[in-house]
Coordinates of C-alpha atoms (C1' of nucleotides) in Angstrom, one line a residue:
Chain A
M271 CA -16.7 -9.8 4.8
I272 CA -13.1 -9.7 6.3
R273 CA -11.7 -8.8 2.6
T274 CA -7.6 -7.4 2.2
A275 CA -7.3 -3.4 2.0
R276 CA -4.1 -2.9 -0.5
Y277 CA -2.2 -0.1 0.3
S278 CA -2.9 3.7 -1.7
K279 CA -1.0 6.9 -1.4
K280 CA -4.6 8.3 -1.3
R281 CA -5.9 5.6 2.1
E282 CA -2.5 6.2 3.5
A283 CA -3.2 10.2 3.4
I284 CA -6.9 10.5 4.4
L285 CA -6.1 8.5 8.0
T286 CA -2.9 10.4 8.5
A287 CA -4.8 13.5 8.0
L288 CA -7.0 12.3 10.7
C289 CA -5.4 10.6 13.1
S290 CA -2.9 13.7 12.1
T291 CA -5.8 16.0 14.3
T292 CA -7.5 15.9 17.2
T293 CA -10.4 18.5 16.6
H294 CA -12.6 14.7 15.4
P295 CA -13.5 16.4 11.7
T296 CA -15.8 15.4 8.9
A297 CA -15.2 13.6 6.0
E298 CA -14.8 16.9 4.3
W299 CA -12.7 18.7 6.0
V300 CA -10.3 15.4 6.1
Y301 CA -11.4 15.7 1.7
Q302 CA -10.9 20.3 2.5
T303 CA -7.0 19.6 4.3
L304 CA -6.1 17.8 1.6
K305 CA -7.1 18.9 -1.3
P306 CA -3.0 21.2 -1.5
T307 CA -1.2 18.2 -1.6
Q308 CA -4.0 15.5 -3.3
P309 CA -5.6 17.7 -6.2
D310 CA -7.6 15.1 -7.3
L311 CA -8.5 13.3 -4.2
S312 CA -12.6 12.7 -4.4
L313 CA -14.7 13.2 -1.6
A314 CA -16.2 9.7 -2.7
T315 CA -12.7 7.7 -1.9
V316 CA -12.6 10.0 1.3
Y317 CA -15.9 8.7 2.6
R318 CA -14.7 4.7 1.7
N319 CA -11.1 5.0 3.6
L320 CA -13.5 6.5 6.6
N321 CA -15.7 3.4 6.1
L322 CA -12.6 1.1 5.6
F323 CA -10.3 2.4 8.6
R324 CA -13.9 2.7 11.5
E325 CA -15.4 -1.1 10.0
Q326 CA -11.8 -2.2 11.0
G327 CA -11.3 -0.9 13.6
M328 CA -8.3 1.4 13.6
I329 CA -10.2 4.5 14.0
Q330 CA -14.3 5.5 15.6
S331 CA -16.6 7.6 14.8
V332 CA -17.5 10.0 18.1
G333 CA -21.3 10.2 15.9
V334 CA -22.8 12.9 14.1
V335 CA -22.6 16.6 15.6
N336 CA -25.8 19.3 13.6
G337 CA -26.4 16.0 11.0
R338 CA -21.9 15.7 10.0
E339 CA -20.5 12.6 11.7
R340 CA -17.4 13.5 13.5
F341 CA -14.4 11.0 13.0
D342 CA -11.5 10.3 15.4
G343 CA -8.6 8.5 15.1
N344 CA -8.0 7.5 18.5
A345 CA -9.6 4.5 18.2
A346 CA -8.5 3.5 21.8
P347 CA -12.2 4.2 24.6
H348 CA -12.5 7.6 25.9
C349 CA -14.6 10.3 26.5
H350 CA -16.2 13.2 24.9
F351 CA -17.5 16.7 25.1
I352 CA -19.3 18.1 22.3
C353 CA -20.0 22.2 23.0
Q354 CA -23.9 22.8 21.9
T355 CA -23.0 26.4 20.7
C356 CA -20.0 25.6 18.2
G357 CA -20.4 22.0 17.7
A358 CA -16.2 21.7 19.2
V359 CA -15.6 17.4 19.9
L360 CA -13.5 17.4 22.6
D361 CA -11.6 14.3 24.5
L362 CA -11.5 13.6 27.5
P363 CA -8.7 11.5 27.7
E364 CA -7.9 11.0 31.7
F365 CA -11.7 10.9 32.3
P366 CA -12.0 7.4 34.5
M367 CA -14.1 5.6 32.4
K368 CA -16.0 2.5 34.3
K369 CA -15.1 -0.2 32.7
E370 CA -17.5 -2.5 34.9
L371 CA -20.0 -0.2 33.7
D372 CA -20.0 -3.2 30.3
Q373 CA -20.3 -6.1 33.0
V374 CA -23.4 -4.2 35.7
V375 CA -25.1 -3.4 32.5
N376 CA -24.4 -7.6 31.4
E377 CA -25.5 -8.8 35.0
Q378 CA -28.1 -6.5 35.2
Y379 CA -29.8 -6.2 32.6
G380 CA -28.6 -9.4 30.6
L381 CA -27.6 -7.8 27.6
R382 CA -24.3 -8.6 25.8
V383 CA -22.8 -5.1 25.9
D384 CA -19.8 -5.2 23.8
H385 CA -18.9 -1.5 24.9
H386 CA -19.8 2.6 25.5
E387 CA -20.0 5.8 24.6
L388 CA -20.1 8.9 27.3
V389 CA -20.9 11.6 25.7
F390 CA -20.7 15.3 27.8
H391 CA -22.8 18.2 26.1
G392 CA -22.3 21.9 27.3
V393 CA -20.5 24.8 26.1
C394 CA -16.0 25.0 25.7
S395 CA -14.6 27.5 27.7
Q396 CA -13.6 29.8 24.1
C397 CA -17.9 29.5 23.8
C398 CA -18.1 30.6 27.3
A399 CA -16.0 33.6 27.6
A400 CA -17.9 34.9 24.3
E401 CA -21.6 34.5 25.8
A402 CA -19.3 37.1 28.7
E403 CA -17.8 38.9 26.3
A404 CA -20.7 39.7 24.5
Q405 CA -23.3 40.0 28.1
N406 CA -21.0 43.4 28.7
Chain B
M245 CA -37.2 32.1 20.3
I246 CA -39.8 29.7 19.4
R247 CA -43.7 30.7 21.6
T248 CA -46.2 28.1 20.6
A249 CA -49.0 29.3 22.2
R250 CA -52.2 27.5 19.8
Y251 CA -53.2 24.5 20.2
S252 CA -52.9 21.9 17.6
K253 CA -54.6 18.1 17.0
K254 CA -51.5 16.9 15.5
R255 CA -49.6 18.3 17.8
E256 CA -50.8 17.1 20.3
A257 CA -51.3 13.4 18.2
I258 CA -47.5 13.9 17.4
L259 CA -46.5 14.4 21.1
T260 CA -49.2 11.8 22.5
A261 CA -48.1 8.9 20.1
L262 CA -44.1 9.3 20.8
C263 CA -45.4 8.9 24.5
S264 CA -46.6 5.8 23.8
T265 CA -44.3 4.2 23.1
T266 CA -41.7 3.5 24.4
T267 CA -39.3 1.7 20.6
H268 CA -37.3 5.2 20.5
P269 CA -39.2 6.0 17.8
T270 CA -37.7 8.0 14.5
A271 CA -40.0 10.7 13.2
E272 CA -40.9 8.3 9.7
W273 CA -41.9 5.5 12.8
V274 CA -44.7 8.6 14.4
Y275 CA -45.2 9.6 11.1
Q276 CA -46.8 6.5 9.7
T277 CA -48.5 5.5 12.8
L278 CA -51.0 8.8 12.4
K279 CA -52.0 7.8 9.3
P280 CA -55.3 6.1 9.3
T281 CA -55.9 8.4 12.5
Q282 CA -54.4 11.6 10.3
P283 CA -54.8 11.2 6.8
D284 CA -53.6 14.0 5.8
L285 CA -50.3 14.5 8.3
S286 CA -47.6 15.8 6.3
L287 CA -43.5 14.4 7.7
A288 CA -42.7 17.9 8.1
T289 CA -44.7 18.4 10.3
V290 CA -43.5 15.7 12.4
Y291 CA -40.3 16.3 11.9
R292 CA -41.1 20.5 12.6
N293 CA -43.1 19.7 15.8
L294 CA -40.5 17.1 16.5
N295 CA -37.4 18.8 17.1
L296 CA -40.0 22.0 18.9
F297 CA -40.6 19.6 21.9
R298 CA -37.2 19.2 21.7
E299 CA -35.8 22.6 21.5
Q300 CA -38.6 23.1 24.8
G301 CA -37.0 20.6 26.8
M302 CA -40.2 17.9 26.2
I303 CA -38.7 15.5 24.9
Q304 CA -35.2 14.0 24.4
S305 CA -33.5 12.3 21.3
V306 CA -31.5 9.6 21.0
G307 CA -29.0 10.0 18.7
V308 CA -29.1 9.1 14.8
V309 CA -29.2 5.7 14.2
N310 CA -27.7 4.4 11.6
G311 CA -28.7 7.2 9.3
R312 CA -32.3 8.5 11.8
E313 CA -32.6 10.5 14.2
R314 CA -34.3 8.4 17.1
F315 CA -36.6 10.7 19.9
D316 CA -37.3 9.0 23.1
G317 CA -41.4 10.7 24.8
N318 CA -38.8 10.7 27.9
A319 CA -37.2 13.0 28.6
A320 CA -36.1 12.5 32.4
P321 CA -32.6 11.2 32.2
H322 CA -31.7 7.8 31.4
C323 CA -29.3 5.5 30.1
H324 CA -29.6 3.6 26.8
F325 CA -28.7 -0.2 25.2
I326 CA -28.6 -0.2 21.3
C327 CA -28.6 -3.2 19.4
Q328 CA -25.8 -3.4 16.8
T329 CA -27.3 -5.9 15.0
C330 CA -31.1 -5.1 15.1
G331 CA -31.1 -1.8 15.7
A332 CA -33.7 -1.5 18.6
V333 CA -32.8 1.3 21.8
L334 CA -34.0 0.1 25.3
D335 CA -34.1 1.6 28.2
L336 CA -32.2 1.3 30.4
P337 CA -34.6 3.2 33.9
E338 CA -33.2 1.4 36.7
F339 CA -29.2 2.7 36.3
P340 CA -27.7 4.2 38.6
M341 CA -27.5 7.2 36.5
K342 CA -23.9 8.9 38.2
K343 CA -25.4 12.5 38.6
E344 CA -21.7 13.6 39.6
L345 CA -19.9 12.7 36.5
D346 CA -21.0 16.5 35.7
Q347 CA -19.9 18.0 37.8
V348 CA -16.6 16.6 38.3
V349 CA -16.4 17.4 34.8
N350 CA -16.8 20.6 35.0
E351 CA -14.4 21.0 38.0
Q352 CA -12.0 18.9 35.9
Y353 CA -11.6 20.2 32.4
G354 CA -13.4 23.0 33.5
L355 CA -16.0 22.7 31.2
R356 CA -19.5 23.7 32.0
V357 CA -21.9 20.5 31.2
D358 CA -24.8 20.8 30.7
H359 CA -25.7 16.8 30.8
H360 CA -24.5 13.5 29.5
E361 CA -25.5 10.7 27.2
L362 CA -25.2 6.8 28.6
V363 CA -25.5 4.6 25.4
F364 CA -23.7 0.7 25.7
H365 CA -24.2 -1.2 21.8
G366 CA -24.6 -4.3 22.2
V367 CA -26.8 -7.6 21.4
C368 CA -29.9 -7.6 22.8
S369 CA -31.9 -10.7 23.6
Q370 CA -33.4 -11.2 21.3
C371 CA -30.4 -10.6 18.6
C372 CA -28.7 -13.3 21.3
A373 CA -31.6 -15.5 21.0
A374 CA -31.7 -15.2 17.0
E375 CA -28.3 -16.1 16.9
A376 CA -28.0 -19.3 19.2
E377 CA -31.0 -20.3 16.8
A378 CA -28.9 -20.4 13.3
Q379 CA -25.9 -21.8 15.0
N380 CA -27.9 -25.7 15.2
Chain C
dA23 C1' -67.6 36.7 13.7
dT24 C1' -63.9 38.2 12.4
dG25 C1' -59.5 39.8 12.1
dA26 C1' -54.4 38.9 13.3
dT27 C1' -51.0 35.3 13.4
dA28 C1' -49.3 30.7 14.2
dA29 C1' -49.8 26.0 12.2
dT30 C1' -50.1 22.8 8.4
dA31 C1' -50.1 20.0 3.8
dA32 C1' -48.1 19.2 0.4
dT33 C1' -43.8 20.3 -3.1
dA34 C1' -39.1 21.2 -3.7
dA35 C1' -34.7 22.3 -2.1
dT36 C1' -31.1 21.0 0.4
dT37 C1' -26.9 18.7 2.2
dA38 C1' -24.6 14.7 3.9
dT39 C1' -23.4 9.8 2.2
dT40 C1' -23.2 6.3 -0.8
dT41 C1' -23.2 4.2 -5.4
dT42 C1' -21.5 3.5 -10.0
dC43 C1' -19.0 2.8 -13.6
dA44 C1' -15.1 3.8 -16.9
dT45 C1' -9.9 4.1 -15.5
dT46 C1' -6.1 4.0 -13.0
dT47 C1' -3.2 2.1 -9.7
dT48 C1' -1.2 -1.8 -7.1
dT49 C1' -0.6 -6.2 -6.4
dC50 C1' 1.1 -11.0 -7.8
dT51 C1' 3.4 -14.6 -11.0
dC52 C1' 6.4 -14.9 -14.7
Chain D
dG286 C1' 10.3 -5.3 -15.8
dA287 C1' 6.4 -7.0 -18.3
dG288 C1' 1.5 -8.9 -18.3
dA289 C1' -2.6 -9.9 -15.8
dA290 C1' -5.5 -9.5 -11.4
dA291 C1' -7.5 -6.9 -8.3
dA292 C1' -8.0 -3.7 -6.3
dA293 C1' -8.4 1.5 -5.6
dT294 C1' -10.1 5.8 -7.6
dG295 C1' -12.9 10.2 -9.7
dA296 C1' -16.8 12.3 -11.3
dA297 C1' -21.2 12.0 -11.6
dA298 C1' -25.2 10.3 -10.6
dA299 C1' -28.4 8.9 -7.6
dT300 C1' -30.0 7.9 -2.1
dA301 C1' -32.2 9.6 1.6
dA302 C1' -32.9 12.1 5.7
dT303 C1' -34.7 16.4 6.9
dT304 C1' -35.3 21.6 6.4
dA305 C1' -37.9 25.5 4.0
dT306 C1' -41.4 27.8 1.2
dT307 C1' -45.1 28.8 0.2
dA308 C1' -50.1 28.9 -0.4
dT309 C1' -54.3 27.6 2.5
dT310 C1' -56.4 25.8 7.1
dA311 C1' -57.2 26.4 12.4
dT312 C1' -56.6 29.2 16.7
dC313 C1' -58.1 31.5 19.7
dA314 C1' -58.1 37.1 21.9
dT315 C1' -61.7 40.9 20.6

DNA sequence: ATGATAATAATAATTATTTTCATTTTTCTC
DNA sequence: GAGAAAAATGAAAATAATTATTATTATCAT
């Protein structure tokens, strides 16, 4: 199941691109971002490597937003906020993650919990401001 | 935006089907379930109405599991558990939902929070038992 | 009953993602 | 360093879920 992954320039570039942003981009974004410096990059390669990184726990998926999967170069568990208006995904890194949550579910329901996701939905600051502006 | 003043048999059947199960089914499941009694039902109608119900707050989406969106006839906020092995989605209705979570994020980050999702991932009881069995 | 219009079935289209396969790159061995 | 084996890639085709289109049917106020 665990297979050895060789080095490749494309692979390195894809991981670097993802880790260089906090926007939780789509595969398409990574592809478009690398296009100028990697003209012969294929979108399939981006998908292939993002899936590989995720399987290896190097990155994580934030889930599907507006039909597209969003990736996070930070594999450490943390909360996210998703704007219902513009689809932006924000980190909530300082948010007090309850580590005992998993334990509680384990004990109370007899379920083997691996991890959990806590995602807030609402309207981001920029979209709030835009709304207020539109009402004037 | 969308007003649904009119009644329709298909619409009622779709909502009834979803609310009659706790399996958090896919649109396809609702379609196949209604097929025997509604032979001329279209899958597009199921999608259309599930989206309508969600927009109106009558149902909620649990998110995308294994590439397919899962729906919940219970619109009241509650936690879910998703089995990594079989994809089952379970309710955690008695779990102590922190209502102040949204408030905390609102105050700490200045974000207008509408709601949040708390989803646990792990292995359900049945799949745990199957694993244990396989090791013998 | 009728007419306006929403809802539907059937199908086509769309869109994100995955697979295929011939070619290229990387790594290993000498 | 050269050559072979294995893995990675690009390009295109395939897949799969969901949405849009269009002609038809159902609902409901009148």
